[in-house]
CSV table of C-alpha atoms in Angstrom, one decimal:
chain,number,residue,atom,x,y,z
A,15,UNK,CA,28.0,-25.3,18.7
A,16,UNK,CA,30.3,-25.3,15.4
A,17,UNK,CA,32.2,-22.7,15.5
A,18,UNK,CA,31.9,-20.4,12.9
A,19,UNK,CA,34.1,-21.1,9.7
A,20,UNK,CA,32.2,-19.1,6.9
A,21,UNK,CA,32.9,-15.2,7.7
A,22,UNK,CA,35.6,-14.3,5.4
A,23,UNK,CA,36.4,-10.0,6.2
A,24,UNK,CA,36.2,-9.3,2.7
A,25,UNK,CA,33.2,-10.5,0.5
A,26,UNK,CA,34.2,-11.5,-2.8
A,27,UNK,CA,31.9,-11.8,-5.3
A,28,UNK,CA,31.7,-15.4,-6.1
A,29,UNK,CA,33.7,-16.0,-2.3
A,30,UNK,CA,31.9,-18.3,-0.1
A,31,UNK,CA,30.4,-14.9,1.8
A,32,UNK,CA,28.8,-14.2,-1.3
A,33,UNK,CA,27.7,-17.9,-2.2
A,34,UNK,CA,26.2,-18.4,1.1
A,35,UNK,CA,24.4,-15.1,1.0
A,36,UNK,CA,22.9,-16.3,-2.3
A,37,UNK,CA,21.7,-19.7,-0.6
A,38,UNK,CA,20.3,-17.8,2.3
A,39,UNK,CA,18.4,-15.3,0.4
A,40,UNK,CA,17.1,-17.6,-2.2
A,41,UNK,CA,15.4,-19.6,1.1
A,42,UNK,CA,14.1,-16.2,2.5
A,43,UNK,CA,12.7,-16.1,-0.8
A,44,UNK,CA,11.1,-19.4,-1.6
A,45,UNK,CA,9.8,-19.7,2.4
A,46,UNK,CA,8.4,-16.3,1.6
A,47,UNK,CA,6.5,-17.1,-1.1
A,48,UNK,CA,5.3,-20.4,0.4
A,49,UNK,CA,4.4,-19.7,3.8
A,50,UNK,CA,4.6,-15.8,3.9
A,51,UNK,CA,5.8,-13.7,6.8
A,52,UNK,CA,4.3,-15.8,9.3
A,53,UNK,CA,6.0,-19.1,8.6
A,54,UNK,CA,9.3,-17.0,7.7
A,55,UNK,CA,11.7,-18.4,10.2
A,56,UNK,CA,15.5,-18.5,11.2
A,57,UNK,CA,15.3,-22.3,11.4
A,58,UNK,CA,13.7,-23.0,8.4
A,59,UNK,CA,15.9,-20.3,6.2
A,60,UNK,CA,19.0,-22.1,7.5
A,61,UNK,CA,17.7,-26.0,7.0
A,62,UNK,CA,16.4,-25.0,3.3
A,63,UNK,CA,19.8,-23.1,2.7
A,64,UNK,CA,21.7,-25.9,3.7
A,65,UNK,CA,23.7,-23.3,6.0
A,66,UNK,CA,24.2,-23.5,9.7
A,67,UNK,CA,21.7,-22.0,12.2
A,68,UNK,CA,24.5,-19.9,14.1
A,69,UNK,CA,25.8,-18.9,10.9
A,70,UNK,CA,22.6,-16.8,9.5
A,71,UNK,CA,21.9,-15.9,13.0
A,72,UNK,CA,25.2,-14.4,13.5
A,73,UNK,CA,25.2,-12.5,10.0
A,74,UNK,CA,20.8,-11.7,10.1
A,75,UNK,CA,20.0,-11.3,13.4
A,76,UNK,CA,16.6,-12.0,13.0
A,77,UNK,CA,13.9,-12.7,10.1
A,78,UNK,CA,14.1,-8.3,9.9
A,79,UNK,CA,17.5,-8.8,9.4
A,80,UNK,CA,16.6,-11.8,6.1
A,81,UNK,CA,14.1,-9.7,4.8
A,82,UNK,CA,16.1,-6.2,4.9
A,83,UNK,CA,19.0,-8.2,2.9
A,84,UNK,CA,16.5,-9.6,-0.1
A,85,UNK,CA,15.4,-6.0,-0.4
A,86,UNK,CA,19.2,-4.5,-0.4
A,87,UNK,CA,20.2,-7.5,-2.8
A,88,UNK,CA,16.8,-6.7,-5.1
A,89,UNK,CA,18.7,-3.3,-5.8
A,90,UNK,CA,22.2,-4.9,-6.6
A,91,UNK,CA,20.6,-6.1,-10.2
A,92,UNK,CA,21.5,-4.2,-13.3
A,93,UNK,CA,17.5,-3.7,-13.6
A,94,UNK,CA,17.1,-0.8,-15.8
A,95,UNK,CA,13.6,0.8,-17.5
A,96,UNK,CA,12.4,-0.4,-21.0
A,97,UNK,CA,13.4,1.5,-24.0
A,98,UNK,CA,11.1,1.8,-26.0
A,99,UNK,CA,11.2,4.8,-27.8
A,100,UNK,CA,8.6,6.7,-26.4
A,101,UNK,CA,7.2,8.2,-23.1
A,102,UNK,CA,4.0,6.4,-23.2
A,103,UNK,CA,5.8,3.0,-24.5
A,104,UNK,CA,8.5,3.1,-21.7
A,105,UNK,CA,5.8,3.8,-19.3
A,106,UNK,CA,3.4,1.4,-20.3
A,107,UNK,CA,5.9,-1.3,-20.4
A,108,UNK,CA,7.3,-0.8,-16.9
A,109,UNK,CA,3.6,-0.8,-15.9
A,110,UNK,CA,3.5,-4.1,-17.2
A,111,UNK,CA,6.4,-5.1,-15.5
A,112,UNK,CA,4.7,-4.1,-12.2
A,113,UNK,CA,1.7,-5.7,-12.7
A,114,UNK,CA,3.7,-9.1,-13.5
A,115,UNK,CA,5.4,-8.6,-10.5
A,116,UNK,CA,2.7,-8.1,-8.2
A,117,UNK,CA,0.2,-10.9,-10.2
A,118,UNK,CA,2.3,-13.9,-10.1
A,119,UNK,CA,1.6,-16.4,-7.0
A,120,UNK,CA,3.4,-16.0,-5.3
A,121,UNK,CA,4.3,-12.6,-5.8
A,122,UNK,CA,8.1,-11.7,-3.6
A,123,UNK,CA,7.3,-7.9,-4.0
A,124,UNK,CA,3.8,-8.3,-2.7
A,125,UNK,CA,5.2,-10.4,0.4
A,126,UNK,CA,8.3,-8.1,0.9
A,127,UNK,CA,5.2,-5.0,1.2
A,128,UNK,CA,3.7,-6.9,3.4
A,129,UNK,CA,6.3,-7.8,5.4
A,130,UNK,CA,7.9,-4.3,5.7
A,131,UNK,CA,4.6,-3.4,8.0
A,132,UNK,CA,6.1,-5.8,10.5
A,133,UNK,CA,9.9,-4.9,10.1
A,134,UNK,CA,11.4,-1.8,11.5
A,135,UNK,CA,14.2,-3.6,9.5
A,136,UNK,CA,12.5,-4.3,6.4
A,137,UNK,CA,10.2,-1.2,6.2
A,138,UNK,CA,13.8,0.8,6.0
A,139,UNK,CA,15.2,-1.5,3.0
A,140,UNK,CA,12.1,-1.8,1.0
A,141,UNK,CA,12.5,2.5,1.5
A,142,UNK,CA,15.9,2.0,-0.1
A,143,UNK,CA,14.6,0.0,-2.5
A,144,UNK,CA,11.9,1.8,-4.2
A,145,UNK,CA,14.2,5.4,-4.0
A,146,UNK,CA,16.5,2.9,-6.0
A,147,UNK,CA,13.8,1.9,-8.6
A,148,UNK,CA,12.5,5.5,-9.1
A,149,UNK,CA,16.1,6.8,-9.4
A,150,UNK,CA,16.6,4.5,-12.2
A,151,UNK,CA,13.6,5.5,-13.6
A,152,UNK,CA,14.1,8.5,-14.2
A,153,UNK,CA,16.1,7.7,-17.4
A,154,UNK,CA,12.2,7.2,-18.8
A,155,UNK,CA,11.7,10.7,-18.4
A,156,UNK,CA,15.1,11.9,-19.6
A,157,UNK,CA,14.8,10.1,-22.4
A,158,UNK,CA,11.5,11.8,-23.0
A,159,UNK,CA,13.2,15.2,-22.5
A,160,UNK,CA,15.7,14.5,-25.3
A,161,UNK,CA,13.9,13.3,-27.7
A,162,UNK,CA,11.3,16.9,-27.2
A,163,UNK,CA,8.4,15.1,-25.9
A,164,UNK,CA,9.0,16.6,-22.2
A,165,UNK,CA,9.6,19.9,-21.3
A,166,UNK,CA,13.2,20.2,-19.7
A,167,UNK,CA,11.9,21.1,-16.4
A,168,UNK,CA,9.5,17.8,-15.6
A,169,UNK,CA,9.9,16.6,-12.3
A,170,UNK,CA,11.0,13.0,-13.6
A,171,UNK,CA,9.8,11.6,-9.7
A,172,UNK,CA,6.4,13.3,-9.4
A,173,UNK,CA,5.7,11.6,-13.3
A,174,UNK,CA,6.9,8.4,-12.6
A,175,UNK,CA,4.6,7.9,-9.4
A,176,UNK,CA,1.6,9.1,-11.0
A,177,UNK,CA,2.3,6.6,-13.4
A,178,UNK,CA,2.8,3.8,-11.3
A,179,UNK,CA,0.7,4.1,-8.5
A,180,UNK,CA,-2.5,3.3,-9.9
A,181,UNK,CA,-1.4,0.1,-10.6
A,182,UNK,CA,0.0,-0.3,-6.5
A,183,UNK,CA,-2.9,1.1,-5.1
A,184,UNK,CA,-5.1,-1.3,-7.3
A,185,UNK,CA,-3.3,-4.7,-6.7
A,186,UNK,CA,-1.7,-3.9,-3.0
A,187,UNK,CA,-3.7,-2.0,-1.2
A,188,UNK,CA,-7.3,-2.6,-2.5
A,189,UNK,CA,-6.7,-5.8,-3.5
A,190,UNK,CA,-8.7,-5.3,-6.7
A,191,UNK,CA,-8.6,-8.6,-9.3
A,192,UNK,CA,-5.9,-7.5,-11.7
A,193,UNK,CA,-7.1,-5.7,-14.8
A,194,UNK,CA,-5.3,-6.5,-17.7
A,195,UNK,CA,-6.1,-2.3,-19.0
A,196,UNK,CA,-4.8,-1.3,-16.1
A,197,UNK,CA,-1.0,-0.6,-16.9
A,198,UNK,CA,-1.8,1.4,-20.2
A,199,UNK,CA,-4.6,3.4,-19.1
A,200,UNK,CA,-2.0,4.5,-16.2
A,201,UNK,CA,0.8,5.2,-18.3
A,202,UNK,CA,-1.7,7.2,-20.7
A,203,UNK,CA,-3.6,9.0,-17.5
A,204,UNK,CA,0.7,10.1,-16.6
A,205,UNK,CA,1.9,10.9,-20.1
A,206,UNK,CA,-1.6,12.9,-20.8
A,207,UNK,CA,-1.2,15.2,-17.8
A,208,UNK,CA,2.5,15.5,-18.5
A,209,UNK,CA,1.7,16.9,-21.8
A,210,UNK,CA,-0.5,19.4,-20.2
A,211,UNK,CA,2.0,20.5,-18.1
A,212,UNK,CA,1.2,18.8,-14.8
A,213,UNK,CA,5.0,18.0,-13.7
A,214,UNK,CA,6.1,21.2,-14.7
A,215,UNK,CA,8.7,22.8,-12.3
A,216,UNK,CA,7.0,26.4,-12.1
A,217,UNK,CA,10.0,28.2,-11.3
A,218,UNK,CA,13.7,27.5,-10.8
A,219,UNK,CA,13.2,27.8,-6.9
A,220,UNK,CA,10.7,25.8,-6.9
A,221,UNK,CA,13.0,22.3,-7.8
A,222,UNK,CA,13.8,21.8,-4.1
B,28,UNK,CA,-18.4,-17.6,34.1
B,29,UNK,CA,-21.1,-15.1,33.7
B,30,UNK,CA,-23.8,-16.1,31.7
B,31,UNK,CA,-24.5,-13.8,28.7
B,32,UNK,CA,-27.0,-11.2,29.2
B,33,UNK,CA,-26.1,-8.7,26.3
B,34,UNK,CA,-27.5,-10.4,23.1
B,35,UNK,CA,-30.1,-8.4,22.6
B,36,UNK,CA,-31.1,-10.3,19.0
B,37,UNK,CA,-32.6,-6.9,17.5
B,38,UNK,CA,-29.9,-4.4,17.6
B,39,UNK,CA,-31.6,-1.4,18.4
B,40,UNK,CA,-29.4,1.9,17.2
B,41,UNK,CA,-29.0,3.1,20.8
B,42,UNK,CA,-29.7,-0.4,22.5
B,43,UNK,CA,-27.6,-1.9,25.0
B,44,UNK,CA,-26.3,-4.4,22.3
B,45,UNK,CA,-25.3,-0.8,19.9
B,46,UNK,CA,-23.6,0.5,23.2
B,47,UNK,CA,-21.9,-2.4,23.5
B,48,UNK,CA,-20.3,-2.3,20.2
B,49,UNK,CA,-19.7,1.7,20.0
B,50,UNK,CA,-17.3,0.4,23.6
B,51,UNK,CA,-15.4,-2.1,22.4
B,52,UNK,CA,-14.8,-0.7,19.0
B,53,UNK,CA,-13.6,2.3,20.3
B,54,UNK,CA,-11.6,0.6,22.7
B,55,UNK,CA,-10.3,-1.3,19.1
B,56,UNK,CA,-9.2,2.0,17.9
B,57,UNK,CA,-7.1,3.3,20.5
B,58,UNK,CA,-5.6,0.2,21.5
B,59,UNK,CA,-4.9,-0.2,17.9
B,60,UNK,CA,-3.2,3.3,18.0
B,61,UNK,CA,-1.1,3.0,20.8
B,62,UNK,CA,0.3,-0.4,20.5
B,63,UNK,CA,-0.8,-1.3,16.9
B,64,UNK,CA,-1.9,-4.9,15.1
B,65,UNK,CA,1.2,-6.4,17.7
B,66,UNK,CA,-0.5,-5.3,20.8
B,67,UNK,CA,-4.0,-5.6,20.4
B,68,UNK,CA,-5.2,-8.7,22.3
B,69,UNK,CA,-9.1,-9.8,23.0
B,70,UNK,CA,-8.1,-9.1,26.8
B,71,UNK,CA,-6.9,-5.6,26.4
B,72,UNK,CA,-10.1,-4.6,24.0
B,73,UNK,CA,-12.4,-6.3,26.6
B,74,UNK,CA,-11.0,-4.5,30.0
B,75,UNK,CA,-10.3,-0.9,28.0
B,76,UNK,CA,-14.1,-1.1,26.7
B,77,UNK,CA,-15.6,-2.8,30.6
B,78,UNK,CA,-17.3,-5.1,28.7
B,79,UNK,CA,-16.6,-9.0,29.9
B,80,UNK,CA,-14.2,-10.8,27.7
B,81,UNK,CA,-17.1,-13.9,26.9
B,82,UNK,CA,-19.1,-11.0,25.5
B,83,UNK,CA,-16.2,-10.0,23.1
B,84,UNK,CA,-15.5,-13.7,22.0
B,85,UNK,CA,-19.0,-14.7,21.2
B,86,UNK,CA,-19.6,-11.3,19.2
B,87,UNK,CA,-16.0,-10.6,17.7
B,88,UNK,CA,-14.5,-14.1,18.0
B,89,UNK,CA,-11.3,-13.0,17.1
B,90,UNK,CA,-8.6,-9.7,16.3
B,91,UNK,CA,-9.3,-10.5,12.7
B,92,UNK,CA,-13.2,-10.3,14.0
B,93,UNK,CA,-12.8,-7.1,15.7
B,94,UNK,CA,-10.4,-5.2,13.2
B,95,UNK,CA,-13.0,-6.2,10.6
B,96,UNK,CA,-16.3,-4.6,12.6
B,97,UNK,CA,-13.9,-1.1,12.9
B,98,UNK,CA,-13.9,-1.4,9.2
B,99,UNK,CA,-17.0,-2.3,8.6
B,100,UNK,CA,-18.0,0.4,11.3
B,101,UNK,CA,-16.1,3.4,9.6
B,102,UNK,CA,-18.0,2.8,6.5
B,103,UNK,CA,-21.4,3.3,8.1
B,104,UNK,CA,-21.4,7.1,9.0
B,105,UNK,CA,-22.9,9.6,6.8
B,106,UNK,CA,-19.5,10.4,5.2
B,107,UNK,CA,-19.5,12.5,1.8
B,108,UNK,CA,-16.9,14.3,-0.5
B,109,UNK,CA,-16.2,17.6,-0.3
B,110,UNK,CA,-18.5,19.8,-3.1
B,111,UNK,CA,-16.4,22.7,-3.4
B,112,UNK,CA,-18.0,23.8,-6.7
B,113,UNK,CA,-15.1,22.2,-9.0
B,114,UNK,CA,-13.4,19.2,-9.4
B,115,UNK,CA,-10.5,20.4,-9.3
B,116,UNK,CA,-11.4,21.8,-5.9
B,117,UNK,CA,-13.2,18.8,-5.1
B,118,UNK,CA,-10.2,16.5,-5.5
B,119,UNK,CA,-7.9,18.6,-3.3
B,120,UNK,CA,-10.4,18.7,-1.0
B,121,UNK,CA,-10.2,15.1,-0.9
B,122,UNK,CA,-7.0,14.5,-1.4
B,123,UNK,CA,-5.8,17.0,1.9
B,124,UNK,CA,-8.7,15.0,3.8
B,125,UNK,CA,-7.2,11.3,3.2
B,126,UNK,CA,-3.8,12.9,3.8
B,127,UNK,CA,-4.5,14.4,7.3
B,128,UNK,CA,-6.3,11.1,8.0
B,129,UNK,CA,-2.9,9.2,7.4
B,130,UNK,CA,-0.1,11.3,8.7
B,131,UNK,CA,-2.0,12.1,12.2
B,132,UNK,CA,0.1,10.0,14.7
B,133,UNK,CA,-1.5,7.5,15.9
B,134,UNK,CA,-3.2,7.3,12.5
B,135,UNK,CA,-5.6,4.2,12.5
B,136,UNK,CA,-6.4,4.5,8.7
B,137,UNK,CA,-2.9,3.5,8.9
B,138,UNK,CA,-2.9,0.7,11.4
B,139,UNK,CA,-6.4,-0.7,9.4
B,140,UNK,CA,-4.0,-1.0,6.1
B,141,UNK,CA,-1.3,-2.7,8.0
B,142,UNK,CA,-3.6,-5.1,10.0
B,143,UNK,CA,-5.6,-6.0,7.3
B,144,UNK,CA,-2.1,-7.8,5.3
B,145,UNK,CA,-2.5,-10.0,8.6
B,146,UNK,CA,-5.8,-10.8,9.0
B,147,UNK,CA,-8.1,-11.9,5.6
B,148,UNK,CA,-11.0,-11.0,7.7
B,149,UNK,CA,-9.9,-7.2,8.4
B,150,UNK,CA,-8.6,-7.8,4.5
B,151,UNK,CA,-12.0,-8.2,3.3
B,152,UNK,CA,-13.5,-5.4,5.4
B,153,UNK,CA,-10.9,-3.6,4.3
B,154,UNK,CA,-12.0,-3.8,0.9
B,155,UNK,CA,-15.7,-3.1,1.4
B,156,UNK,CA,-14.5,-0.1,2.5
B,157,UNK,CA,-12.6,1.5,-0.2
B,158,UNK,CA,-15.4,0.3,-2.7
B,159,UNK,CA,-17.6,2.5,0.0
B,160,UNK,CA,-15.8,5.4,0.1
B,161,UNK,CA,-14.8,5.6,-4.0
B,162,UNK,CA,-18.6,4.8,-4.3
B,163,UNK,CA,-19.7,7.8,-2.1
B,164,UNK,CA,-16.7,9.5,-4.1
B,165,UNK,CA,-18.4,9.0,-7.6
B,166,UNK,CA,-20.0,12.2,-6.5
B,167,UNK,CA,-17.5,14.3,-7.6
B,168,UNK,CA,-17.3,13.4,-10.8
B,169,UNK,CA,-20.9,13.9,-11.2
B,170,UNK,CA,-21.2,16.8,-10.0
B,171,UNK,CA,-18.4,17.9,-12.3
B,172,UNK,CA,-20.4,15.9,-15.6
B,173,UNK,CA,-22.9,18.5,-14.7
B,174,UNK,CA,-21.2,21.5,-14.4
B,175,UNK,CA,-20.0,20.3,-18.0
B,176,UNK,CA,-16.6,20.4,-16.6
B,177,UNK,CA,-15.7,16.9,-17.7
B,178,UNK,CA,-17.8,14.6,-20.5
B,179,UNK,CA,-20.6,12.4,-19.8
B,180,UNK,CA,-19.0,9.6,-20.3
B,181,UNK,CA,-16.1,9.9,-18.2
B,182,UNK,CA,-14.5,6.3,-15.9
B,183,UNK,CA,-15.6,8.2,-12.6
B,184,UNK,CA,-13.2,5.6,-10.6
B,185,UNK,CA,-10.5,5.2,-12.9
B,186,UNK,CA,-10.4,9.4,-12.4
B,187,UNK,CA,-10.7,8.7,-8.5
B,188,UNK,CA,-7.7,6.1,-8.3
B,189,UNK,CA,-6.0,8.7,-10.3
B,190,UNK,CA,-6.1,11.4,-8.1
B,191,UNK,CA,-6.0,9.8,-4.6
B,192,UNK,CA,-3.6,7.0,-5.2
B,193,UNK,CA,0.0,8.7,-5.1
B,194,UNK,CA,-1.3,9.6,-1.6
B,195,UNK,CA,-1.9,6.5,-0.7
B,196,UNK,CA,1.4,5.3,-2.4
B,197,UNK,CA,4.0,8.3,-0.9
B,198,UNK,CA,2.6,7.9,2.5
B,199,UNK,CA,1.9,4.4,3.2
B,200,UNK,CA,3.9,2.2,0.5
B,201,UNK,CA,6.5,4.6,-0.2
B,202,UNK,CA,6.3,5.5,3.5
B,203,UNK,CA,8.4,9.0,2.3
B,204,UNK,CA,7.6,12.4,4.5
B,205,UNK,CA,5.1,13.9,4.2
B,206,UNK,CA,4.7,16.5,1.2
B,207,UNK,CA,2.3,19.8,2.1
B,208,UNK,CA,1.8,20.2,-1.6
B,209,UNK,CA,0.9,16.6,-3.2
B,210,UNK,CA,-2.5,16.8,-2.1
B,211,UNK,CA,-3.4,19.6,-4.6
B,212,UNK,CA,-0.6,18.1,-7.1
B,213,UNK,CA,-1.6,14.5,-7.5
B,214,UNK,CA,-5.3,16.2,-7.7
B,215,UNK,CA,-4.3,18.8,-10.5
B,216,UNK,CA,-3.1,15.9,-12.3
B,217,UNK,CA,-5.9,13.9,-12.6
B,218,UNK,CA,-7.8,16.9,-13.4
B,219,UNK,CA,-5.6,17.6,-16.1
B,220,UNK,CA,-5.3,14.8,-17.6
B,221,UNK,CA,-9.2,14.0,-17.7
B,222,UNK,CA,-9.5,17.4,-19.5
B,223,UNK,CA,-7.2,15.6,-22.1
B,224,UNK,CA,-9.7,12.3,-22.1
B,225,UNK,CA,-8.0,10.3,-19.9
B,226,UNK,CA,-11.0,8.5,-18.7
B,227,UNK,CA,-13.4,8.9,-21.1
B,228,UNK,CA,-14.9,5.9,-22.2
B,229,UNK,CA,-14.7,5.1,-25.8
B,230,UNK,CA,-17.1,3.4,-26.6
B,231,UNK,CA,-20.6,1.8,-25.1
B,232,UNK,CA,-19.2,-1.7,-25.6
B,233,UNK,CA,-15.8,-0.5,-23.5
B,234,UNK,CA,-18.1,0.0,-20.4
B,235,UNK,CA,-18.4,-3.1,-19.0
């Protein structure tokens, strides 16, 4: 066996840690959305990275270990909510992004769900991932608060979750043929109840 | 082998053939729950239910085959919404059922979603049952038309998907704790925001 050659102790951006990480990934990704969890395999990731086999197994582990590290390096981005001026805009627009994401074929997000229902591994990035994505989110409803469309006290979470998980429940887990109303009439169903008060914090000890 | 004696071709409710299937689907189920989609094998079903394994291939074929029947099975009870006497009653009625049904341990509501990203059989079963159960739901909002609590022409499963799917979303996407209070939340905001119009149909032409 080769010994190994490629684990440099500090990972530089732009190193050869981090350029092999980007080859491996990009293969966990493509096999992904080719063959899907079941055809996800070391092997196959290492030939299609052009990386040794003892190398991803001694930095992955296993295909948990692959999938975990897509997740983790989904939430390096500098991915931030659209701006668009206005509650029902920003949230309409991110719905949009959603749906694109979970539309195209094939879909990574839609495989990475899937996956995480076989990964101890996986199930705890794609966690990380979406309390990542809603934490950035939250800048929607700030924004919203600032500009005196919000009351100060919304719970930005609670909003952003009724807003979004229509269009989740819809494409994921029913499996329901995408409907191209579906991400404004969410975003309006969210910023309509919002307006009457539905993510209202009742009372200072109530924000937990 | 031992020939086939079970095929009853009418399948009497109550019949041999009926008993059969009550057996080895409930033998599904908690096989299912204690080893989930992993551990469920033709063999196990077959000895847990006493029923011989040739039995189980010819009328279940396959996992996919059996997962789908459970499915199928679960949406032919006598099942109805709560009628509370208001929606927004109604929908936390609901909304505290599906949760209960998804954070028991060993939930197999649970173990059906996860199995059925594995098998397009239990998939499709999968989906007739959701458009069961939201069908059966449309009750609700019905009843709620008639007690002139919401307009005629409201979007009775748009209003549904509203208020059930951030359930759905926390507990088996997000996979986050469970949350005592998002039962009556998530159904206070779709109550809310259908008192603001958010599913009322605009038009005759926009019902499709």
């Amino acid at each position: 066996m080769t010994p190994p050659t490629d684990d440099t102790p500090e990972r530089r951006p732009g190193g050869r840690t981090a350029r092999i990480r980007a080859q491996v990934l990009e293969a966990v990704r493509a096999e992904l959305g080719e063959h899907g969890y079941e055809g996800l395999t070391m092997e196959a990731v290492a030939a299609r990275a052009g990386v040794h086999r003892a190398t991803v197994y001694r930095r992955w582990q296993d295909v948990g270990g692959l999938l975990a590290d897509v997740l983790d390096a989904a939430g390096e981005d500098d991915w931030g909510p659209p701006d668009t001026g206005s509650l029902l805009g920003d949230l309409t627009a991110l719905n949009e992004e959603i749906q694109g994401s979970l539309v195209v074929r094939p879909s990574i997000p839609q495989a990475l769900m899937a996956a995480s229902f076989r990964s101890p591994r996986a199930a705890e990035a794609q966690q990380r991932l979406w309390e990542d994505r809603y934490t950035r989110c939250e800048a929607v409803v700030e924004r919203a608060v600032e500009r005196g469309e919000l009351p100060p006290r919304t719970d930005a979470r609670r909003l952003l979750i009724a807003a979004t998980a229509p269009l989740y429940h819809h494409l994921v887990l029913l499996r329901a043929a995408p409907d191209p109303r579906l991400a404004a009439q969410a975003a309006t169903t969210a910023a309509l109840a919002a307006a009457a008060g539905a993510f209202a914090h009742p009372s200072p000890d109530d924000q937990g």
